mmCIF file of N, CA, C and O in Angstrom:
data_model
loop_
_atom_site.group_PDB
_atom_site.id
_atom_site.type_symbol
_atom_site.label_atom_id
_atom_site.label_comp_id
_atom_site.label_asym_id
_atom_site.label_seq_id
_atom_site.Cartn_x
_atom_site.Cartn_y
_atom_site.Cartn_z
ATOM 1 N N MET D 1 283.938 78.937 141.379
ATOM 2 C CA MET D 1 283.871 80.087 142.264
ATOM 3 C C MET D 1 284.631 81.275 141.662
ATOM 4 O O MET D 1 284.173 82.393 141.731
ATOM 5 N N LYS D 2 285.788 81.003 141.080
ATOM 6 C CA LYS D 2 286.589 82.076 140.502
ATOM 7 C C LYS D 2 285.873 82.691 139.291
ATOM 8 O O LYS D 2 285.928 83.896 139.070
ATOM 9 N N LEU D 3 285.185 81.858 138.527
ATOM 10 C CA LEU D 3 284.431 82.341 137.376
ATOM 11 C C LEU D 3 283.304 83.268 137.827
ATOM 12 O O LEU D 3 283.063 84.304 137.220
ATOM 13 N N ARG D 4 282.646 82.890 138.913
ATOM 14 C CA ARG D 4 281.547 83.703 139.431
ATOM 15 C C ARG D 4 282.054 85.062 139.898
ATOM 16 O O ARG D 4 281.435 86.094 139.618
ATOM 17 N N GLN D 5 283.196 85.103 140.570
ATOM 18 C CA GLN D 5 283.764 86.377 141.012
ATOM 19 C C GLN D 5 284.147 87.246 139.814
ATOM 20 O O GLN D 5 283.908 88.456 139.815
ATOM 21 N N SER D 6 284.721 86.634 138.806
ATOM 22 C CA SER D 6 285.095 87.380 137.601
ATOM 23 C C SER D 6 283.869 87.937 136.906
ATOM 24 O O SER D 6 283.868 89.076 136.429
ATOM 25 N N LEU D 7 282.815 87.127 136.840
ATOM 26 C CA LEU D 7 281.586 87.576 136.216
ATOM 27 C C LEU D 7 280.958 88.725 136.996
ATOM 28 O O LEU D 7 280.526 89.720 136.408
ATOM 29 N N LEU D 8 280.925 88.628 138.315
ATOM 30 C CA LEU D 8 280.379 89.704 139.138
ATOM 31 C C LEU D 8 281.199 90.981 139.006
ATOM 32 O O LEU D 8 280.648 92.085 138.929
ATOM 33 N N LEU D 9 282.509 90.838 138.949
ATOM 34 C CA LEU D 9 283.383 91.994 138.778
ATOM 35 C C LEU D 9 283.144 92.652 137.419
ATOM 36 O O LEU D 9 283.056 93.880 137.315
ATOM 37 N N ALA D 10 282.988 91.850 136.392
ATOM 38 C CA ALA D 10 282.726 92.378 135.049
ATOM 39 C C ALA D 10 281.377 93.094 135.002
ATOM 40 O O ALA D 10 281.240 94.164 134.400
ATOM 41 N N LEU D 11 280.365 92.514 135.623
ATOM 42 C CA LEU D 11 279.050 93.147 135.665
ATOM 43 C C LEU D 11 279.082 94.462 136.448
ATOM 44 O O LEU D 11 278.439 95.440 136.052
ATOM 45 N N ALA D 12 279.798 94.478 137.546
ATOM 46 C CA ALA D 12 279.924 95.713 138.331
ATOM 47 C C ALA D 12 280.626 96.797 137.514
ATOM 48 O O ALA D 12 280.198 97.955 137.500
ATOM 49 N N PHE D 13 281.667 96.436 136.807
ATOM 50 C CA PHE D 13 282.394 97.384 135.969
ATOM 51 C C PHE D 13 281.498 97.908 134.854
ATOM 52 O O PHE D 13 281.449 99.115 134.578
ATOM 53 N N ALA D 14 280.742 97.022 134.224
ATOM 54 C CA ALA D 14 279.821 97.428 133.159
ATOM 55 C C ALA D 14 278.738 98.349 133.714
ATOM 56 O O ALA D 14 278.335 99.319 133.056
ATOM 57 N N GLY D 15 278.277 98.080 134.905
ATOM 58 C CA GLY D 15 277.270 98.930 135.529
ATOM 59 C C GLY D 15 277.788 100.322 135.813
ATOM 60 O O GLY D 15 277.083 101.314 135.619
ATOM 61 N N ILE D 16 279.025 100.425 136.240
ATOM 62 C CA ILE D 16 279.631 101.737 136.496
ATOM 63 C C ILE D 16 279.761 102.519 135.193
ATOM 64 O O ILE D 16 279.449 103.700 135.136
ATOM 65 N N ILE D 17 280.199 101.841 134.159
ATOM 66 C CA ILE D 17 280.379 102.502 132.859
ATOM 67 C C ILE D 17 279.041 102.988 132.306
ATOM 68 O O ILE D 17 278.921 104.118 131.845
ATOM 69 N N THR D 18 278.018 102.165 132.352
ATOM 70 C CA THR D 18 276.728 102.548 131.774
ATOM 71 C C THR D 18 275.972 103.546 132.633
ATOM 72 O O THR D 18 275.193 104.335 132.108
ATOM 73 N N SER D 19 276.180 103.549 133.940
ATOM 74 C CA SER D 19 275.469 104.506 134.787
ATOM 75 C C SER D 19 276.011 105.912 134.602
ATOM 76 O O SER D 19 275.310 106.890 134.815
ATOM 77 N N ASN D 20 277.235 106.042 134.183
ATOM 78 C CA ASN D 20 277.823 107.339 133.887
ATOM 79 C C ASN D 20 277.842 107.495 132.369
ATOM 80 O O ASN D 20 278.871 107.447 131.737
ATOM 81 N N SER D 21 276.665 107.706 131.776
ATOM 82 C CA SER D 21 276.526 107.670 130.325
ATOM 83 C C SER D 21 276.930 108.981 129.662
ATOM 84 O O SER D 21 276.225 109.502 128.824
ATOM 85 N N CYS D 22 278.016 109.527 130.074
ATOM 86 C CA CYS D 22 278.614 110.702 129.443
ATOM 87 C C CYS D 22 277.665 111.891 129.377
ATOM 88 O O CYS D 22 277.481 112.486 128.312
ATOM 89 N N VAL D 23 277.037 112.227 130.475
ATOM 90 C CA VAL D 23 276.206 113.421 130.518
ATOM 91 C C VAL D 23 277.144 114.611 130.660
ATOM 92 O O VAL D 23 277.900 114.706 131.617
ATOM 93 N N LYS D 24 277.102 115.476 129.657
ATOM 94 C CA LYS D 24 277.977 116.651 129.628
ATOM 95 C C LYS D 24 277.166 117.857 129.202
ATOM 96 O O LYS D 24 276.019 117.748 128.798
ATOM 97 N N LYS D 25 277.814 118.999 129.266
ATOM 98 C CA LYS D 25 277.183 120.221 128.781
ATOM 99 C C LYS D 25 277.630 120.445 127.344
ATOM 100 O O LYS D 25 278.819 120.512 127.047
ATOM 101 N N TYR D 26 276.667 120.550 126.440
ATOM 102 C CA TYR D 26 276.926 120.799 125.029
ATOM 103 C C TYR D 26 276.333 122.151 124.647
ATOM 104 O O TYR D 26 275.409 122.637 125.294
ATOM 105 N N ILE D 27 276.856 122.741 123.596
ATOM 106 C CA ILE D 27 276.357 124.020 123.104
ATOM 107 C C ILE D 27 275.597 123.782 121.809
ATOM 108 O O ILE D 27 276.111 123.166 120.886
ATOM 109 N N CYS D 28 274.376 124.272 121.769
ATOM 110 C CA CYS D 28 273.575 124.226 120.556
ATOM 111 C C CYS D 28 273.708 125.583 119.867
ATOM 112 O O CYS D 28 273.453 126.627 120.478
ATOM 113 N N HIS D 29 274.147 125.574 118.621
ATOM 114 C CA HIS D 29 274.371 126.795 117.847
ATOM 115 C C HIS D 29 273.318 126.853 116.747
ATOM 116 O O HIS D 29 273.155 125.892 115.995
ATOM 117 N N CYS D 30 272.622 127.979 116.645
ATOM 118 C CA CYS D 30 271.582 128.146 115.631
ATOM 119 C C CYS D 30 271.897 129.342 114.742
ATOM 120 O O CYS D 30 272.138 130.442 115.241
ATOM 121 N N ASP D 31 271.906 129.115 113.434
ATOM 122 C CA ASP D 31 272.034 130.183 112.451
ATOM 123 C C ASP D 31 270.627 130.575 112.028
ATOM 124 O O ASP D 31 269.820 129.724 111.666
ATOM 125 N N ILE D 32 270.347 131.880 112.050
ATOM 126 C CA ILE D 32 269.013 132.372 111.730
ATOM 127 C C ILE D 32 269.126 133.324 110.543
ATOM 128 O O ILE D 32 269.897 134.285 110.594
ATOM 129 N N LYS D 33 268.368 133.036 109.488
ATOM 130 C CA LYS D 33 268.380 133.864 108.284
ATOM 131 C C LYS D 33 266.968 134.343 107.986
ATOM 132 O O LYS D 33 266.008 133.588 108.104
ATOM 133 N N TYR D 34 266.882 135.613 107.599
ATOM 134 C CA TYR D 34 265.597 136.243 107.306
ATOM 135 C C TYR D 34 265.520 136.580 105.823
ATOM 136 O O TYR D 34 266.512 136.922 105.198
ATOM 137 N N SER D 35 264.308 136.528 105.269
ATOM 138 C CA SER D 35 264.094 136.948 103.884
ATOM 139 C C SER D 35 262.642 137.347 103.705
ATOM 140 O O SER D 35 261.795 137.047 104.545
ATOM 141 N N GLY D 36 262.369 138.058 102.606
ATOM 142 C CA GLY D 36 260.988 138.399 102.287
ATOM 143 C C GLY D 36 260.655 139.865 102.357
ATOM 144 O O GLY D 36 259.583 140.271 101.916
ATOM 145 N N ALA D 37 261.533 140.689 102.911
ATOM 146 C CA ALA D 37 261.261 142.121 102.996
ATOM 147 C C ALA D 37 262.595 142.869 103.030
ATOM 148 O O ALA D 37 263.581 142.354 103.554
ATOM 149 N N PRO D 38 262.621 144.065 102.476
ATOM 150 C CA PRO D 38 263.859 144.847 102.520
ATOM 151 C C PRO D 38 264.141 145.349 103.937
ATOM 152 O O PRO D 38 263.228 145.547 104.734
ATOM 153 N N GLY D 39 265.416 145.513 104.250
ATOM 154 C CA GLY D 39 265.811 146.064 105.538
ATOM 155 C C GLY D 39 265.924 145.063 106.670
ATOM 156 O O GLY D 39 266.198 145.450 107.810
ATOM 157 N N LEU D 40 265.734 143.801 106.384
ATOM 158 C CA LEU D 40 265.874 142.788 107.437
ATOM 159 C C LEU D 40 267.353 142.525 107.702
ATOM 160 O O LEU D 40 268.187 142.709 106.814
ATOM 161 N N PRO D 41 267.695 142.110 108.892
ATOM 162 C CA PRO D 41 269.095 141.765 109.153
ATOM 163 C C PRO D 41 269.532 140.612 108.254
ATOM 164 O O PRO D 41 268.720 139.753 107.888
ATOM 165 N N ASP D 42 270.818 140.606 107.861
ATOM 166 C CA ASP D 42 271.324 139.548 106.990
ATOM 167 C C ASP D 42 271.151 138.181 107.643
ATOM 168 O O ASP D 42 270.559 137.286 107.091
ATOM 169 N N SER D 43 271.709 138.024 108.797
ATOM 170 C CA SER D 43 271.560 136.783 109.552
ATOM 171 C C SER D 43 272.008 137.044 110.978
ATOM 172 O O SER D 43 272.640 138.054 111.278
ATOM 173 N N THR D 44 271.673 136.126 111.836
ATOM 174 C CA THR D 44 272.067 136.229 113.236
ATOM 175 C C THR D 44 272.271 134.822 113.780
ATOM 176 O O THR D 44 271.974 133.831 113.092
ATOM 177 N N THR D 45 272.773 134.719 114.975
ATOM 178 C CA THR D 45 272.975 133.413 115.608
ATOM 179 C C THR D 45 272.486 133.471 117.046
ATOM 180 O O THR D 45 272.358 134.542 117.636
ATOM 181 N N LYS D 46 272.205 132.296 117.577
ATOM 182 C CA LYS D 46 271.928 132.171 119.006
ATOM 183 C C LYS D 46 272.562 130.882 119.476
ATOM 184 O O LYS D 46 272.752 129.938 118.703
ATOM 185 N N GLU D 47 272.939 130.839 120.722
ATOM 186 C CA GLU D 47 273.528 129.643 121.321
ATOM 187 C C GLU D 47 272.899 129.427 122.690
ATOM 188 O O GLU D 47 272.569 130.379 123.387
ATOM 189 N N PHE D 48 272.751 128.154 123.047
ATOM 190 C CA PHE D 48 272.284 127.817 124.380
ATOM 191 C C PHE D 48 272.860 126.470 124.782
ATOM 192 O O PHE D 48 273.265 125.679 123.942
ATOM 193 N N ASP D 49 272.935 126.248 126.083
ATOM 194 C CA ASP D 49 273.520 125.018 126.629
ATOM 195 C C ASP D 49 272.465 123.929 126.756
ATOM 196 O O ASP D 49 271.308 124.202 127.082
ATOM 197 N N ILE D 50 272.906 122.703 126.518
ATOM 198 C CA ILE D 50 272.089 121.514 126.760
ATOM 199 C C ILE D 50 272.949 120.544 127.561
ATOM 200 O O ILE D 50 274.045 120.190 127.137
ATOM 201 N N THR D 51 272.461 120.128 128.718
ATOM 202 C CA THR D 51 273.182 119.161 129.543
ATOM 203 C C THR D 51 272.474 117.819 129.410
ATOM 204 O O THR D 51 271.358 117.639 129.911
ATOM 205 N N ASP D 52 273.130 116.898 128.706
ATOM 206 C CA ASP D 52 272.531 115.594 128.436
ATOM 207 C C ASP D 52 273.602 114.713 127.808
ATOM 208 O O ASP D 52 274.744 115.136 127.648
ATOM 209 N N SER D 53 273.229 113.506 127.424
ATOM 210 C CA SER D 53 274.148 112.672 126.661
ATOM 211 C C SER D 53 274.270 113.287 125.266
ATOM 212 O O SER D 53 273.430 114.081 124.845
ATOM 213 N N LYS D 54 275.313 112.944 124.551
ATOM 214 C CA LYS D 54 275.555 113.572 123.254
ATOM 215 C C LYS D 54 274.419 113.316 122.269
ATOM 216 O O LYS D 54 273.968 114.232 121.583
ATOM 217 N N SER D 55 273.931 112.092 122.214
ATOM 218 C CA SER D 55 272.865 111.783 121.252
ATOM 219 C C SER D 55 271.572 112.512 121.604
ATOM 220 O O SER D 55 270.882 113.029 120.723
ATOM 221 N N ASN D 56 271.224 112.585 122.889
ATOM 222 C CA ASN D 56 270.017 113.316 123.290
ATOM 223 C C ASN D 56 270.172 114.809 123.065
ATOM 224 O O ASN D 56 269.223 115.480 122.642
ATOM 225 N N ALA D 57 271.360 115.345 123.349
ATOM 226 C CA ALA D 57 271.610 116.769 123.129
ATOM 227 C C ALA D 57 271.502 117.105 121.645
ATOM 228 O O ALA D 57 270.924 118.131 121.278
ATOM 229 N N LYS D 58 272.021 116.238 120.800
ATOM 230 C CA LYS D 58 271.945 116.466 119.356
ATOM 231 C C LYS D 58 270.495 116.477 118.891
ATOM 232 O O LYS D 58 270.081 117.344 118.118
ATOM 233 N N THR D 59 269.708 115.529 119.378
ATOM 234 C CA THR D 59 268.293 115.460 119.008
ATOM 235 C C THR D 59 267.544 116.711 119.461
ATOM 236 O O THR D 59 266.768 117.291 118.697
ATOM 237 N N LYS D 60 267.769 117.135 120.695
ATOM 238 C CA LYS D 60 267.099 118.324 121.219
ATOM 239 C C LYS D 60 267.507 119.575 120.448
ATOM 240 O O LYS D 60 266.678 120.433 120.146
ATOM 241 N N CYS D 61 268.786 119.671 120.134
ATOM 242 C CA CYS D 61 269.294 120.834 119.413
ATOM 243 C C CYS D 61 268.696 120.899 118.013
ATOM 244 O O CYS D 61 268.188 121.947 117.591
ATOM 245 N N GLU D 62 268.759 119.807 117.290
ATOM 246 C CA GLU D 62 268.254 119.794 115.915
ATOM 247 C C GLU D 62 266.742 120.014 115.860
ATOM 248 O O GLU D 62 266.219 120.497 114.853
ATOM 249 N N ALA D 63 266.044 119.703 116.941
ATOM 250 C CA ALA D 63 264.601 119.939 116.997
ATOM 251 C C ALA D 63 264.274 121.431 117.022
ATOM 252 O O ALA D 63 263.149 121.826 116.707
ATOM 253 N N GLU D 64 265.241 122.265 117.372
ATOM 254 C CA GLU D 64 265.046 123.710 117.382
ATOM 255 C C GLU D 64 265.066 124.303 115.972
ATOM 256 O O GLU D 64 264.681 125.451 115.766
ATOM 257 N N SER D 65 265.539 123.546 114.991
ATOM 258 C CA SER D 65 265.582 124.015 113.604
ATOM 259 C C SER D 65 264.168 124.114 113.050
ATOM 260 O O SER D 65 263.284 123.371 113.452
ATOM 261 N N GLY D 66 263.985 125.032 112.116
ATOM 262 C CA GLY D 66 262.668 125.142 111.503
ATOM 263 C C GLY D 66 262.587 126.318 110.551
ATOM 264 O O GLY D 66 263.480 127.162 110.488
ATOM 265 N N THR D 67 261.511 126.370 109.801
ATOM 266 C CA THR D 67 261.215 127.464 108.879
ATOM 267 C C THR D 67 259.875 128.052 109.283
ATOM 268 O O THR D 67 258.889 127.323 109.436
ATOM 269 N N TYR D 68 259.858 129.357 109.463
ATOM 270 C CA TYR D 68 258.657 130.041 109.935
ATOM 271 C C TYR D 68 258.358 131.217 109.011
ATOM 272 O O TYR D 68 259.276 131.873 108.514
ATOM 273 N N THR D 69 257.089 131.496 108.786
ATOM 274 C CA THR D 69 256.678 132.644 107.982
ATOM 275 C C THR D 69 255.674 133.470 108.774
ATOM 276 O O THR D 69 254.714 132.930 109.321
ATOM 277 N N ASN D 70 255.937 134.780 108.830
ATOM 278 C CA ASN D 70 255.058 135.691 109.546
ATOM 279 C C ASN D 70 254.983 136.997 108.748
ATOM 280 O O ASN D 70 255.995 137.686 108.604
ATOM 281 N N ASN D 71 253.799 137.336 108.229
ATOM 282 C CA ASN D 71 253.618 138.551 107.427
ATOM 283 C C ASN D 71 254.638 138.644 106.289
ATOM 284 O O ASN D 71 255.300 139.653 106.113
ATOM 285 N N TYR D 72 254.787 137.583 105.535
ATOM 286 C CA TYR D 72 255.677 137.495 104.363
ATOM 287 C C TYR D 72 257.159 137.515 104.717
ATOM 288 O O TYR D 72 258.003 137.566 103.833
ATOM 289 N N ILE D 73 257.488 137.501 105.980
ATOM 290 C CA ILE D 73 258.891 137.428 106.391
ATOM 291 C C ILE D 73 259.194 135.975 106.730
ATOM 292 O O ILE D 73 258.574 135.394 107.618
ATOM 293 N N LYS D 74 260.130 135.422 105.989
ATOM 294 C CA LYS D 74 260.496 134.018 106.177
ATOM 295 C C LYS D 74 261.744 133.941 107.058
ATOM 296 O O LYS D 74 262.742 134.625 106.803
ATOM 297 N N THR D 75 261.678 133.117 108.085
ATOM 298 C CA THR D 75 262.802 132.899 108.993
ATOM 299 C C THR D 75 263.199 131.429 108.906
ATOM 300 O O THR D 75 262.362 130.553 109.096
ATOM 301 N N VAL D 76 264.477 131.187 108.616
ATOM 302 C CA VAL D 76 265.000 129.827 108.561
ATOM 303 C C VAL D 76 266.021 129.684 109.681
ATOM 304 O O VAL D 76 267.016 130.411 109.732
ATOM 305 N N GLU D 77 265.754 128.756 110.585
ATOM 306 C CA GLU D 77 266.620 128.518 111.735
ATOM 307 C C GLU D 77 267.245 127.130 111.593
ATOM 308 O O GLU D 77 266.546 126.136 111.535
ATOM 309 N N THR D 78 268.576 127.092 111.511
ATOM 310 C CA THR D 78 269.310 125.831 111.357
ATOM 311 C C THR D 78 270.198 125.643 112.581
ATOM 312 O O THR D 78 271.110 126.441 112.817
ATOM 313 N N CYS D 79 269.936 124.601 113.356
ATOM 314 C CA CYS D 79 270.646 124.373 114.606
ATOM 315 C C CYS D 79 271.467 123.091 114.558
ATOM 316 O O CYS D 79 271.044 122.095 113.969
ATOM 317 N N TYR D 80 272.630 123.140 115.172
ATOM 318 C CA TYR D 80 273.503 121.980 115.249
ATOM 319 C C TYR D 80 274.293 122.035 116.543
ATOM 320 O O TYR D 80 274.490 123.107 117.127
ATOM 321 N N LEU D 81 274.751 120.870 116.982
ATOM 322 C CA LEU D 81 275.533 120.762 118.200
ATOM 323 C C LEU D 81 276.931 121.295 117.940
ATOM 324 O O LEU D 81 277.582 120.914 116.973
ATOM 325 N N TYR D 82 277.398 122.184 118.781
ATOM 326 C CA TYR D 82 278.669 122.869 118.579
ATOM 327 C C TYR D 82 279.733 122.237 119.417
ATOM 328 O O TYR D 82 279.538 121.905 120.537
#
């Protein structure tokens, strides 16, 4: 009987820990660099909030990274969790 109570208590504790899976607000920081034409800005940044677990926030943030070309202007966006 004592073993069963200990096991139930351990399971309840584990359930509390896993149900609160560290959902927090994280900041995604993106560095943006332009090239391909004279007179473009050197670089710029943008930031936005992501409320999720750390691993999901990191995945969502890094998914914002990319390289884009429009009329010979190349934009490189590199995003990371801040």
